[in-house]
Coordinates of C-alpha atoms and ligand atoms in Angstrom, one line a residue:
Chain K
X640 CA -32.7 14.8 -10.2
X641 CA -32.4 13.6 -6.8
X642 CA -29.0 14.6 -4.8
X643 CA -29.6 12.0 -2.3
X644 CA -26.7 9.4 -2.0
X645 CA -27.3 6.0 -3.4
X646 CA -27.4 3.3 -0.8
X647 CA -25.5 0.2 -1.5
X648 CA -26.1 -3.1 0.3
X649 CA -23.5 -5.8 0.9
X650 CA -22.9 -9.0 2.8
X651 CA -20.5 -8.8 6.0
X652 CA -18.7 -12.1 5.2
X653 CA -15.2 -11.0 6.5
X654 CA -14.2 -8.0 8.6
X655 CA -12.5 -6.8 5.6
X656 CA -15.8 -5.9 4.0
X657 CA -15.6 -2.7 6.3
X658 CA -12.5 -1.3 4.9
X659 CA -13.5 -2.3 1.3
X660 CA -16.7 -0.2 1.4
X661 CA -15.5 2.7 3.4
X662 CA -12.9 2.8 0.6
X663 CA -15.3 2.6 -2.2
X664 CA -17.7 5.3 -0.3
X665 CA -14.7 7.7 0.1
X666 CA -13.9 7.1 -3.7
X667 CA -17.5 8.1 -4.6
X668 CA -17.4 11.3 -2.1
X669 CA -15.9 13.7 -4.4
X670 CA -17.6 12.1 -7.8
X671 CA -20.5 12.8 -9.8
X672 CA -22.8 10.3 -7.7
X673 CA -22.4 10.1 -3.8
X674 CA -23.0 6.6 -1.9
X675 CA -23.2 5.1 1.3
X676 CA -23.5 1.4 2.5
X677 CA -25.4 -0.6 4.7
X678 CA -24.0 -4.3 5.5
X679 CA -26.2 -7.3 6.1
X680 CA -25.4 -10.5 7.7
X681 CA -26.9 -12.9 4.8
X682 CA -28.2 -12.5 1.1
X683 CA -31.6 -13.4 2.1
X684 CA -31.7 -10.2 4.3
X685 CA -30.2 -8.3 1.6
X686 CA -32.4 -9.0 -1.2
X687 CA -35.5 -8.5 0.9
X688 CA -34.1 -4.9 1.7
X689 CA -33.6 -4.2 -2.1
X690 CA -37.0 -5.3 -2.7
X691 CA -38.4 -3.2 0.1
X692 CA -36.5 -0.2 -1.2
X693 CA -34.3 0.1 1.6
X694 CA -31.3 0.2 -0.7
X695 CA -30.9 1.2 -4.0
X696 CA -28.2 -1.2 -5.1
X697 CA -27.1 -4.8 -3.9
X698 CA -23.8 -6.2 -4.2
X699 CA -25.3 -9.6 -5.0
X700 CA -23.8 -13.1 -5.4
X701 CA -24.9 -15.0 -8.7
X702 CA -27.6 -16.7 -6.6
X703 CA -28.8 -13.5 -4.9
X704 CA -29.2 -12.0 -8.5
X705 CA -31.3 -14.9 -9.9
X706 CA -33.5 -14.9 -6.8
X707 CA -34.0 -11.1 -7.4
X708 CA -34.8 -11.6 -11.1
X709 CA -37.4 -14.3 -10.0
X710 CA -38.8 -12.3 -7.2
X711 CA -39.3 -9.2 -9.5
X712 CA -40.3 -11.0 -12.7
X713 CA -37.1 -9.5 -14.3
X714 CA -37.9 -5.9 -13.2
X715 CA -34.3 -5.4 -12.1
X716 CA -30.9 -4.9 -13.9
X717 CA -27.2 -5.6 -13.3
X718 CA -25.1 -2.7 -13.2
X719 CA -21.6 -3.8 -13.1
X720 CA -19.3 -6.8 -11.9
X721 CA -15.6 -7.5 -11.3
X722 CA -13.5 -8.7 -14.0
X723 CA -13.1 -11.7 -11.9
X724 CA -16.7 -12.6 -12.0
X725 CA -17.0 -13.0 -15.7
X726 CA -15.0 -15.9 -15.8
X727 CA -15.7 -17.8 -12.6
X728 CA -15.7 -21.5 -12.7
X729 CA -15.9 -24.8 -10.7
X730 CA -13.2 -27.4 -10.3
X731 CA -13.3 -31.0 -9.2
X732 CA -10.3 -32.0 -7.0
X733 CA -9.6 -35.8 -6.0
X734 CA -6.6 -37.5 -4.2
X735 CA -3.9 -38.5 -6.8
X736 CA -4.5 -42.1 -7.9
X737 CA -8.1 -42.0 -7.6
X738 CA -8.5 -43.1 -11.2
X739 CA -10.8 -40.2 -11.8
X740 CA -10.3 -38.7 -15.3
X741 CA -13.6 -36.7 -16.2
X742 CA -17.0 -35.7 -14.6
X743 CA -18.6 -38.9 -15.8
X744 CA -16.1 -40.9 -13.6
X745 CA -18.1 -39.7 -10.6
X746 CA -20.7 -42.3 -11.1
X747 CA -21.0 -44.2 -7.9
X748 CA -18.4 -42.2 -5.9
X749 CA -18.6 -39.8 -3.1
X750 CA -18.7 -36.0 -3.7
X751 CA -18.2 -33.3 -1.1
X752 CA -20.4 -30.4 -1.8
X753 CA -20.0 -27.0 -0.2
X754 CA -23.1 -25.1 1.4
X755 CA -26.2 -25.7 -0.3
X756 CA -26.6 -21.9 -1.3
X757 CA -23.2 -21.7 -2.9
X758 CA -23.6 -21.6 -6.6
X759 CA -20.0 -22.7 -7.1
X760 CA -19.6 -25.5 -4.6
X761 CA -23.0 -26.9 -4.7
X762 CA -25.8 -25.8 -7.1
X763 CA -23.8 -25.6 -10.3
X764 CA -21.6 -28.9 -9.5
X765 CA -25.0 -30.9 -9.3
X766 CA -26.2 -28.9 -12.5
X767 CA -22.8 -30.1 -14.4
X768 CA -23.2 -33.6 -13.0
X769 CA -26.9 -33.6 -14.6
X770 CA -25.6 -32.3 -17.8
X771 CA -23.1 -35.2 -17.8
X772 CA -25.9 -37.4 -17.4
X773 CA -25.5 -38.3 -13.7
X774 CA -28.6 -37.7 -11.5
X775 CA -28.4 -37.1 -7.7
X776 CA -29.0 -40.7 -7.1
X777 CA -25.9 -41.8 -9.3
X778 CA -23.4 -39.9 -6.9
X779 CA -23.2 -40.2 -3.2
X780 CA -23.5 -36.5 -2.2
X781 CA -21.9 -35.2 1.0
X782 CA -23.2 -31.8 1.7
X783 CA -21.2 -29.5 4.2
X784 CA -23.2 -26.6 5.1
X785 CA -20.7 -24.7 7.0
X786 CA -21.4 -20.9 5.8
X787 CA -25.4 -21.0 5.1
X788 CA -26.6 -17.7 4.3
X789 CA -23.4 -16.3 2.8
X790 CA -23.9 -18.1 -0.6
X791 CA -20.2 -19.5 -0.2
X792 CA -18.5 -16.3 0.0
X793 CA -16.3 -17.2 2.9
X794 CA -15.2 -20.2 1.4
X795 CA -15.2 -22.1 4.4
X796 CA -17.5 -25.0 3.2
X797 CA -15.1 -25.6 0.4
X798 CA -12.1 -26.1 2.6
X799 CA -14.3 -28.5 4.8
X800 CA -14.9 -30.3 1.4
X801 CA -11.5 -30.4 1.0
X802 CA -10.8 -31.8 4.4
X803 CA -13.4 -34.6 3.6
X804 CA -11.4 -35.7 0.8
X805 CA -8.2 -35.9 2.8
X806 CA -10.0 -37.7 5.4
X807 CA -11.3 -40.1 3.0
X808 CA -14.8 -39.2 3.6
X809 CA -15.2 -38.2 0.0
X810 CA -13.6 -39.0 -3.3
X811 CA -14.1 -35.7 -4.7
X812 CA -14.5 -32.0 -3.7
X813 CA -16.4 -29.4 -5.5
X814 CA -14.5 -26.1 -5.3
X815 CA -15.1 -22.4 -6.8
X816 CA -11.9 -21.8 -8.7
X817 CA -10.7 -18.9 -6.5
X818 CA -10.7 -21.4 -3.4
X819 CA -8.6 -23.7 -5.7
X820 CA -6.3 -20.6 -6.4
X821 CA -6.2 -19.6 -2.6
X822 CA -4.9 -22.9 -1.5
X823 CA -2.2 -22.7 -4.3
X824 CA -3.7 -25.2 -6.6
X825 CA -1.9 -28.4 -6.5
X826 CA 1.4 -26.7 -5.7
X827 CA 1.5 -26.2 -2.1
X828 CA 0.3 -29.5 -0.9
X829 CA 2.4 -31.8 -3.2
X830 CA 0.7 -35.3 -3.7
X831 CA -2.4 -34.2 -1.7
X832 CA -4.8 -33.2 -4.5
X833 CA -5.1 -32.8 -8.1
X834 CA -7.7 -31.2 -10.3
X835 CA -9.5 -33.4 -13.0
X836 CA -12.3 -31.4 -14.4
X837 CA -13.1 -28.1 -14.8
X838 CA -16.4 -26.5 -15.6
X839 CA -17.3 -23.9 -18.3
X840 CA -17.2 -20.4 -16.9
X841 CA -20.1 -18.5 -15.6
X842 CA -20.8 -15.3 -13.9
X843 CA -20.7 -14.7 -10.2
X844 CA -21.3 -11.4 -8.4
X845 CA -22.7 -8.2 -9.8
X846 CA -24.4 -4.8 -8.5
X847 CA -28.3 -5.1 -9.0
X848 CA -30.7 -2.3 -8.9
X849 CA -34.6 -2.6 -9.4
X850 CA -36.2 -0.8 -12.4
X851 CA -37.9 1.5 -9.8
X852 CA -34.5 3.3 -9.3
X853 CA -34.0 5.5 -12.4
X854 CA -31.2 4.7 -14.7
X855 CA -30.2 8.8 -14.5
X856 CA -29.6 8.1 -10.9
X857 CA -27.5 5.0 -11.4
X858 CA -25.7 5.8 -14.7
X859 CA -23.2 8.4 -13.2
X860 CA -22.5 6.0 -10.3
X861 CA -21.6 3.2 -12.5
X862 CA -19.5 5.3 -14.9
X863 CA -17.6 6.5 -11.9
X864 CA -17.3 2.7 -10.7
X865 CA -15.8 1.9 -13.9
X866 CA -13.2 4.7 -13.9
X867 CA -11.4 3.1 -10.7
X868 CA -8.0 2.7 -11.9
X869 CA -5.6 -0.1 -10.9
X870 CA -2.6 2.1 -11.6
X871 CA -3.7 4.6 -9.0
X872 CA -2.4 3.3 -5.7
X873 CA -5.6 4.5 -3.6
X874 CA -7.9 2.9 -5.9
X875 CA -5.7 -0.3 -6.2
X876 CA -5.9 -0.8 -2.5
X877 CA -9.6 -1.3 -2.5
X878 CA -9.6 -3.3 -5.9
X879 CA -6.9 -5.6 -4.4
X880 CA -9.2 -6.1 -1.2
X881 CA -12.2 -6.9 -3.2
X882 CA -10.3 -9.3 -5.7
X883 CA -10.3 -7.4 -9.0
X884 CA -8.5 -5.5 -11.3
X885 CA -11.0 -3.8 -13.2
X886 CA -14.8 -3.2 -12.8
X887 CA -16.7 -4.4 -16.1
X888 CA -20.2 -4.0 -17.6
X889 CA -22.3 -7.0 -16.8
X890 CA -22.4 -10.0 -19.1
X891 CA -25.8 -11.6 -18.4
X892 CA -25.4 -14.7 -20.6
X893 CA -22.8 -15.9 -18.0
X894 CA -25.9 -16.6 -15.4
X895 CA -27.8 -18.9 -18.1
X896 CA -26.3 -22.0 -16.4
X897 CA -27.5 -20.8 -12.7
X898 CA -30.9 -20.1 -13.8
X899 CA -31.5 -23.4 -15.4
X900 CA -29.8 -25.0 -12.2
X901 CA -32.1 -23.3 -9.9
X902 CA -35.3 -24.2 -11.9
X903 CA -34.3 -27.9 -12.0
X904 CA -33.2 -28.2 -8.6
X905 CA -36.4 -26.3 -7.6
X906 CA -34.4 -24.1 -5.2
X907 CA -36.8 -21.4 -3.7
X908 CA -36.8 -17.9 -4.9
X909 CA -37.5 -16.8 -1.6
X910 CA -36.0 -17.9 1.9
Chain I
X1435 CA 0.1 -37.7 6.6
X1436 CA -0.8 -34.6 4.2
X1437 CA 0.0 -31.2 5.5
X1438 CA -3.2 -29.3 5.8
X1439 CA -1.5 -26.1 7.1
X1440 CA -2.5 -24.0 3.9
X1441 CA -6.2 -25.0 4.6
X1442 CA -5.7 -23.5 8.0
X1443 CA -4.2 -20.6 6.7
X1444 CA -6.8 -19.8 4.1
X1445 CA -9.5 -20.3 6.7
X1446 CA -8.0 -18.5 9.5
X1447 CA -6.7 -15.3 7.6
X1448 CA -10.1 -15.4 5.3
X1449 CA -11.8 -14.7 8.9
X1450 CA -9.7 -11.7 9.9
X1451 CA -9.4 -8.3 8.8
X1452 CA -6.0 -6.8 6.8
X1453 CA -3.1 -6.2 9.5
X1454 CA -4.6 -8.8 11.8
X1455 CA -2.0 -11.7 12.9
X1456 CA -3.0 -15.2 13.1
X1457 CA -1.0 -18.0 14.7
X1458 CA -1.0 -21.5 13.4
X1459 CA 0.5 -24.6 14.7
X1460 CA 3.3 -26.3 12.6
X1461 CA 4.4 -30.0 12.0
X1462 CA 7.9 -30.6 10.8
X1463 CA 8.7 -29.4 7.6
X1464 CA 5.7 -27.0 7.2
X1465 CA 7.7 -23.7 7.5
X1466 CA 8.7 -23.7 4.1
X1467 CA 5.0 -24.2 2.8
X1468 CA 4.0 -21.3 4.9
X1469 CA 6.5 -19.1 3.5
X1470 CA 5.7 -20.4 -0.1
X1471 CA 2.0 -19.7 0.4
X1472 CA 2.7 -16.3 1.8
X1473 CA 4.9 -15.2 -1.1
X1474 CA 2.2 -16.6 -3.4
X1475 CA -1.0 -15.2 -1.6
X1476 CA 0.3 -11.7 -0.9
X1477 CA 0.4 -12.1 3.0
X1478 CA 3.2 -11.5 5.4
X1479 CA 5.0 -14.2 7.3
X1480 CA 5.9 -12.6 10.7
X1481 CA 7.8 -15.3 12.1
X1482 CA 8.1 -19.0 11.9
X1483 CA 9.5 -21.3 14.8
X1484 CA 9.7 -25.2 14.8
X1485 CA 6.1 -25.4 16.0
X1486 CA 4.3 -22.3 15.0
X1487 CA 3.8 -19.7 12.5
X1488 CA 2.5 -16.1 12.7
X1489 CA 1.2 -14.6 9.6
X1490 CA -0.3 -11.0 9.1
X1491 CA -3.1 -10.8 6.7
X1492 CA -2.1 -8.3 3.7
X1493 CA 1.2 -7.5 1.9
X1494 CA 4.1 -6.7 4.1
X1495 CA 4.1 -3.3 5.6
X1496 CA 7.4 -2.2 3.7
X1497 CA 6.3 -3.5 0.4
X1498 CA 3.1 -1.6 0.7
X1499 CA 4.6 1.5 2.0
X1500 CA 7.5 1.6 -0.8
X1501 CA 4.9 0.9 -3.4
X1502 CA 3.6 4.5 -2.4
X1503 CA 6.8 6.2 -2.6
X1504 CA 8.1 8.0 -5.6
X1505 CA 11.6 6.7 -6.5
X1506 CA 13.0 9.8 -5.1
X1507 CA 11.5 9.2 -1.8
X1508 CA 12.8 5.8 -1.3
X1509 CA 15.3 5.2 1.6
X1510 CA 18.8 5.3 0.1
X1511 CA 17.8 7.3 -2.9
X1512 CA 19.3 10.5 -1.3
X1513 CA 22.5 10.8 0.8
X1514 CA 23.3 13.7 3.1
X1515 CA 27.0 14.6 3.8
X1516 CA 27.7 16.9 6.9
X1517 CA 31.0 18.6 5.5
X1518 CA 31.5 20.1 9.0
X1519 CA 29.8 21.3 12.1
X1520 CA 31.3 24.7 12.8
X1521 CA 29.3 27.9 11.5
X1522 CA 29.8 31.7 11.3
X1523 CA 26.2 31.9 12.5
X1524 CA 24.5 30.8 15.6
X1525 CA 20.9 30.6 14.6
X1526 CA 18.7 29.9 17.3
X1527 CA 16.5 26.7 15.7
X1528 CA 19.8 25.3 14.3
X1529 CA 19.2 21.4 14.4
X1530 CA 22.9 20.8 14.1
X1531 CA 23.7 22.9 17.1
X1532 CA 26.3 24.8 15.0
X1533 CA 28.0 28.0 16.0
X1534 CA 31.4 29.7 15.8
X1535 CA 32.4 27.8 18.9
X1536 CA 31.1 24.3 17.6
X1537 CA 34.2 22.2 17.0
X1538 CA 34.8 21.6 13.2
X1539 CA 34.4 17.6 12.7
X1540 CA 34.9 17.6 9.0
X1541 CA 34.5 14.4 6.9
X1542 CA 37.5 15.7 4.6
X1543 CA 38.1 15.3 1.0
X1544 CA 39.5 11.6 0.9
X1545 CA 36.6 10.1 3.0
X1546 CA 34.2 12.1 1.0
X1547 CA 35.5 10.8 -2.4
X1548 CA 35.2 7.4 -1.2
X1549 CA 31.6 7.8 0.2
X1550 CA 30.3 9.6 -2.8
X1551 CA 32.0 6.6 -4.8
X1552 CA 30.3 3.8 -2.6
X1553 CA 27.1 5.8 -2.5
X1554 CA 26.8 5.7 -6.4
X1555 CA 27.6 2.1 -6.5
X1556 CA 24.8 1.5 -3.6
X1557 CA 22.1 3.0 -5.8
X1558 CA 22.1 6.6 -4.2
X1559 CA 21.0 9.1 -6.9
X1560 CA 21.5 12.4 -5.3
X1561 CA 24.0 14.2 -2.8
X1562 CA 23.4 16.9 -0.2
X1563 CA 26.3 18.7 1.4
X1564 CA 25.5 20.5 4.5
X1565 CA 26.9 21.6 7.8
X1566 CA 27.7 23.9 9.9
X1567 CA 28.7 26.4 7.1
X1568 CA 30.4 24.4 4.4
X1569 CA 32.2 27.7 3.0
X1570 CA 34.4 27.8 6.1
X1571 CA 36.2 24.8 4.8
X1572 CA 39.4 26.0 2.8
X1573 CA 39.0 23.1 0.3
X1574 CA 35.1 23.1 -0.2
X1575 CA 35.5 23.5 -4.2
X1576 CA 37.6 20.2 -4.0
X1577 CA 35.0 18.4 -1.9
X1578 CA 32.3 19.6 -4.2
X1579 CA 34.1 18.6 -7.5
X1580 CA 34.6 15.1 -6.1
X1581 CA 30.8 14.7 -5.3
X1582 CA 29.5 16.4 -8.6
X1583 CA 32.0 14.0 -10.6
X1584 CA 29.8 11.2 -9.6
X1585 CA 26.4 12.3 -8.7
X1586 CA 24.1 15.5 -9.0
X1587 CA 24.9 17.4 -5.8
X1588 CA 23.2 20.3 -3.8
X1589 CA 25.4 22.4 -1.4
X1590 CA 23.3 24.1 1.6
X1591 CA 24.9 27.5 2.6
X1592 CA 23.7 30.7 4.3
X1593 CA 25.3 32.6 1.4
X1594 CA 27.0 35.0 3.4
X1595 CA 30.7 34.3 2.9
X1596 CA 31.1 35.1 -0.9
X1597 CA 34.0 37.4 -0.6
X1598 CA 38.0 37.4 -1.2
X1599 CA 39.3 33.7 -1.4
X1600 CA 36.0 32.3 -0.5
X1601 CA 34.4 34.0 -3.6
X1602 CA 37.3 32.6 -5.6
X1603 CA 36.5 29.0 -4.3
X1604 CA 32.9 29.6 -5.3
X1605 CA 33.7 30.5 -8.9
X1606 CA 35.9 27.4 -9.2
X1607 CA 32.9 25.1 -8.3
X1608 CA 31.0 23.4 -11.4
X1609 CA 27.8 24.9 -13.0
X1610 CA 26.5 21.7 -14.2
X1611 CA 24.9 19.0 -11.9
X1612 CA 25.3 21.5 -9.1
X1613 CA 22.8 23.6 -7.3
X1614 CA 23.3 26.0 -4.2
X1615 CA 20.7 26.1 -1.8
X1616 CA 20.7 29.4 0.4
X1617 CA 18.6 29.9 3.6
X1618 CA 16.4 33.0 3.7
X1619 CA 13.6 32.7 6.0
X1620 CA 11.4 35.6 4.9
X1621 CA 10.5 38.6 2.5
X1622 CA 11.9 41.1 4.9
X1623 CA 14.5 41.1 7.4
X1624 CA 12.6 41.2 10.5
X1625 CA 11.8 37.5 11.1
X1626 CA 14.9 36.2 9.4
X1627 CA 17.3 38.1 11.6
X1628 CA 15.3 37.5 14.8
X1629 CA 16.5 33.8 14.3
X1630 CA 19.5 34.3 12.5
X1631 CA 21.3 37.5 13.8
X1632 CA 21.2 41.0 12.9
X1633 CA 22.0 41.9 9.6
X1634 CA 22.1 38.5 8.2
X1635 CA 19.1 38.8 5.9
X1636 CA 20.7 41.5 4.1
X1637 CA 23.8 39.6 3.5
X1638 CA 21.8 36.3 2.6
X1639 CA 20.2 38.3 0.0
X1640 CA 23.3 39.7 -1.5
X1641 CA 24.6 36.2 -1.7
X1642 CA 21.8 34.8 -3.6
X1643 CA 22.5 37.8 -6.0
X1644 CA 26.3 36.9 -6.5
X1645 CA 25.6 33.1 -6.7
X1646 CA 23.1 33.8 -9.6
X1647 CA 25.3 36.3 -11.3
X1648 CA 28.0 33.7 -11.1
X1649 CA 25.7 31.5 -13.1
X1650 CA 24.8 28.9 -10.4
X1651 CA 21.5 27.5 -10.0
X1652 CA 20.0 28.7 -6.8
X1653 CA 17.6 27.4 -4.5
X1654 CA 16.2 29.2 -1.6
X1655 CA 14.9 27.5 1.4
X1656 CA 13.0 29.1 4.3
X1657 CA 12.9 27.6 7.7
X1658 CA 9.6 28.7 9.5
X1659 CA 8.5 27.9 13.2
X1660 CA 4.8 26.6 13.2
X1661 CA 3.6 29.7 15.5
X1662 CA 5.2 32.2 12.9
X1663 CA 3.8 30.5 9.9
X1664 CA 1.3 32.9 8.2
X1665 CA -0.1 32.7 4.8
X1666 CA 0.3 36.5 4.0
X1667 CA 4.1 36.3 4.8
X1668 CA 4.5 33.1 2.8
X1669 CA 2.9 34.9 -0.3
X1670 CA 5.2 37.9 0.1
X1671 CA 8.2 35.7 0.6
X1672 CA 7.5 34.0 -2.9
X1673 CA 6.7 37.4 -4.4
X1674 CA 10.0 38.5 -3.1
X1675 CA 11.9 35.4 -4.6
X1676 CA 9.8 35.7 -8.0
X1677 CA 11.2 39.3 -8.2
X1678 CA 14.6 37.8 -7.8
X1679 CA 14.3 35.4 -10.7
X1680 CA 14.2 32.0 -8.6
X1681 CA 11.8 29.8 -10.0
X1682 CA 9.0 28.6 -8.1
X1683 CA 10.2 25.1 -7.9
X1684 CA 13.5 26.4 -6.5
X1685 CA 11.6 28.2 -3.6
X1686 CA 11.2 25.8 -0.6
X1687 CA 9.6 26.6 2.9
X1688 CA 10.2 24.1 5.6
X1689 CA 9.1 23.8 9.4
X1690 CA 11.4 24.1 12.3
X1691 CA 12.2 20.5 13.5
X1692 CA 12.3 20.2 17.2
X1693 CA 16.0 19.4 17.5
X1694 CA 19.2 20.9 18.3
X1695 CA 18.9 24.3 19.5
X1696 CA 15.2 24.5 18.7
X1697 CA 12.8 24.2 21.6
X1698 CA 9.7 24.6 19.4
X1699 CA 8.9 22.8 16.3
X1700 CA 7.9 19.4 14.7
X1701 CA 8.7 16.4 16.9
X1702 CA 10.7 14.0 14.9
X1703 CA 11.7 10.4 15.7
X1704 CA 12.9 7.4 14.2
X1705 CA 9.4 6.0 14.1
X1706 CA 7.6 8.9 12.2
X1707 CA 10.4 10.1 10.1
X1708 CA 11.1 8.6 6.9
X1709 CA 14.9 8.0 6.8
X1710 CA 17.3 9.9 4.5
X1711 CA 20.6 8.4 4.9
X1712 CA 22.9 11.1 6.6
X1713 CA 26.6 10.8 7.1
X1714 CA 28.8 13.1 9.6
X1715 CA 32.6 12.7 10.6
X1716 CA 31.0 10.6 13.5
X1717 CA 28.8 8.1 11.9
X1718 CA 25.8 7.3 9.7
X1719 CA 22.6 8.7 10.9
X1720 CA 18.8 8.3 10.2
X1721 CA 18.0 11.8 9.0
X1722 CA 19.8 15.1 8.6
X1723 CA 17.8 16.8 11.3
X1724 CA 19.1 14.1 13.9
X1725 CA 22.7 14.2 12.6
X1726 CA 24.1 15.4 15.9
X1727 CA 21.5 13.0 18.0
X1728 CA 22.4 9.5 19.1
X1729 CA 18.8 8.6 19.2
X1730 CA 19.4 8.7 15.2
X1731 CA 22.9 7.0 15.0
X1732 CA 22.8 4.1 12.7
X1733 CA 26.3 3.3 13.0
X1734 CA 29.8 4.7 13.8
X1735 CA 31.3 2.9 10.7
X1736 CA 31.1 4.9 7.6
X1737 CA 32.6 2.2 5.7
X1738 CA 31.3 0.2 3.9
X1739 CA 28.4 2.6 3.2
X1740 CA 26.1 0.1 1.5
X1741 CA 26.0 -1.9 4.7
X1742 CA 24.8 1.4 6.5
X1743 CA 22.2 2.2 3.7
X1744 CA 21.1 -1.3 4.2
X1745 CA 20.7 -1.2 7.8
X1746 CA 18.5 2.0 7.5
X1747 CA 16.3 0.1 5.1
X1748 CA 16.1 -2.8 7.5
X1749 CA 15.3 -0.7 10.7
X1750 CA 12.5 1.1 8.7
X1751 CA 10.9 -2.2 7.8
X1752 CA 11.2 -3.4 11.5
X1753 CA 9.8 0.0 12.9
X1754 CA 6.9 -0.2 10.6
X1755 CA 6.3 -3.6 11.7
X1756 CA 6.6 -2.6 15.5
X1757 CA 4.1 0.0 14.9
X1758 CA 1.7 -2.2 13.6
X1759 CA 2.3 -4.7 16.4
X1760 CA 1.9 -2.0 18.8
X1761 CA -1.4 -0.8 17.3
X1762 CA -2.7 -4.6 17.3
X1763 CA -1.6 -5.0 20.9
X1764 CA -2.7 -2.0 22.5
X1765 CA -6.1 -0.9 20.9
X1766 CA -7.3 2.3 22.4
X1767 CA -10.7 1.3 23.2
Ligands
SF4_3277 S1 21.2 26.9 10.8 FE1 22.7 26.9 9.4 S2 23.5 29.0 9.2 FE2 22.4 28.7 11.0 S3 23.8 28.1 12.6 FE3 23.1 26.2 11.7 S4 24.4 25.6 10.3 FE4 24.9 27.9 10.6

């Protein structure tokens, strides 16, 4: 068995990515599987690096996972995810008094979407509209592509979508539930916004490896990752920064809606 | 007009690393919103004026810092009381500048009783009595009793005066909730006597024996200068104490602090030293190693003690914050 450290790729969407990954790397230093990390500026570059074998594992968004599966014909596996990745969802928010009660009320209204490569703020909202019987021509879509390449990780395009609603350039904003939480839901901007619809849950990020990387190489790494403990102050610091309490084994059914959305919207597997 | 300061905060802080400060403009009435958002999101509101707020990404320094302290280490958990400053010895590293010539400056039984009562009410869990040499006080047994009645107490002594009326005084001290901490620097006389005076090692060893024979819990503490620290000597020290029946948890080795008479030792300042509230006859200090130094003076008012303890806690938060601000303003590269 090789003793070479596993190389994990991640996208640098905030400067905090550096302390997060240095912390995770240090956590693995004395463990059964050592690792190092490489940072990419966007998910396109990272998935290419994974396919080319430059990295063993990629910390992928849900869209990057779907694209990896499609590019490899399924010859890849998800290793682990955050507890918070298991129950991700999208919310639709509007100004109070807009009269909107349900997703079907969006017919003929203006919907501000986040960056077109954001599953939570663009791809899945369109998918949920379709499921509710609304095609793209039934709703006036305002696309705000302010963090392309980062798959919505920065949350910036969602904040811009909210501003569009507050400026009356849109009736509704589609947000990942984490952005809605980050602004304090409807509690810190009283009278400004209200949530009127929430999507079914779906999965967000996961650690992805190609099948060419043997399981005996990744298994000890996964086991050690899952052993990170919220009650240990050293681990907790990293977990807090990365936004989870516990690492979990993946739940692949949670990606079904995004696979369908990518297919229906003919989103390229390569970019 | 709807306030969008929360959107600005999420966007601006999301783009910076933990510990970085961000300034956002405020409209009237938005300061409370910023405070509420900081409390909810786990970021630190550094300051807010009428037209701007400064927020640091990440949890407040003191909260994060205090999380990592054991309950015993929390500032205010332990209280040091300098019974007096005069001493029968004149050790060359004494951080309190004690000697036979030092004026007594004793707290006295009445103030001691009041201090310990207020300390217990303010959340102090343990008291340490030190000097000078406490056994020079004729009423030390009454002082000790007044402390032990309220809180677990440790008395630091050089262990050399357990004779005659002072031995009688020792015998009157309580055994429960009370520990004697006797200074012994080395396994053999040479190092100990070099700093503390000829013949002192032998008498300290004798004092440890007497205290143990009288049924006291005895902790033995060595003070060692960094340039004299040596692992073989330390192993021999532990072996000696094992032989005297002192359990390992009661064998303590501390470095010399660069304070008082010491010219060599660890440099300790309020910025780098976790406080342990310390009261002398002259005031309340940051830490026992600085109890004779104005740079560590917190207040001249011994009472109410709670106010002084809270002031120490407030200053710690403030120092931590200034250190972080300094690091941010003066990056080294
Ligand atoms: S170190 Fe202790 S024994 Fe020595 S002079 Fe100072 S107070 Fe006295």
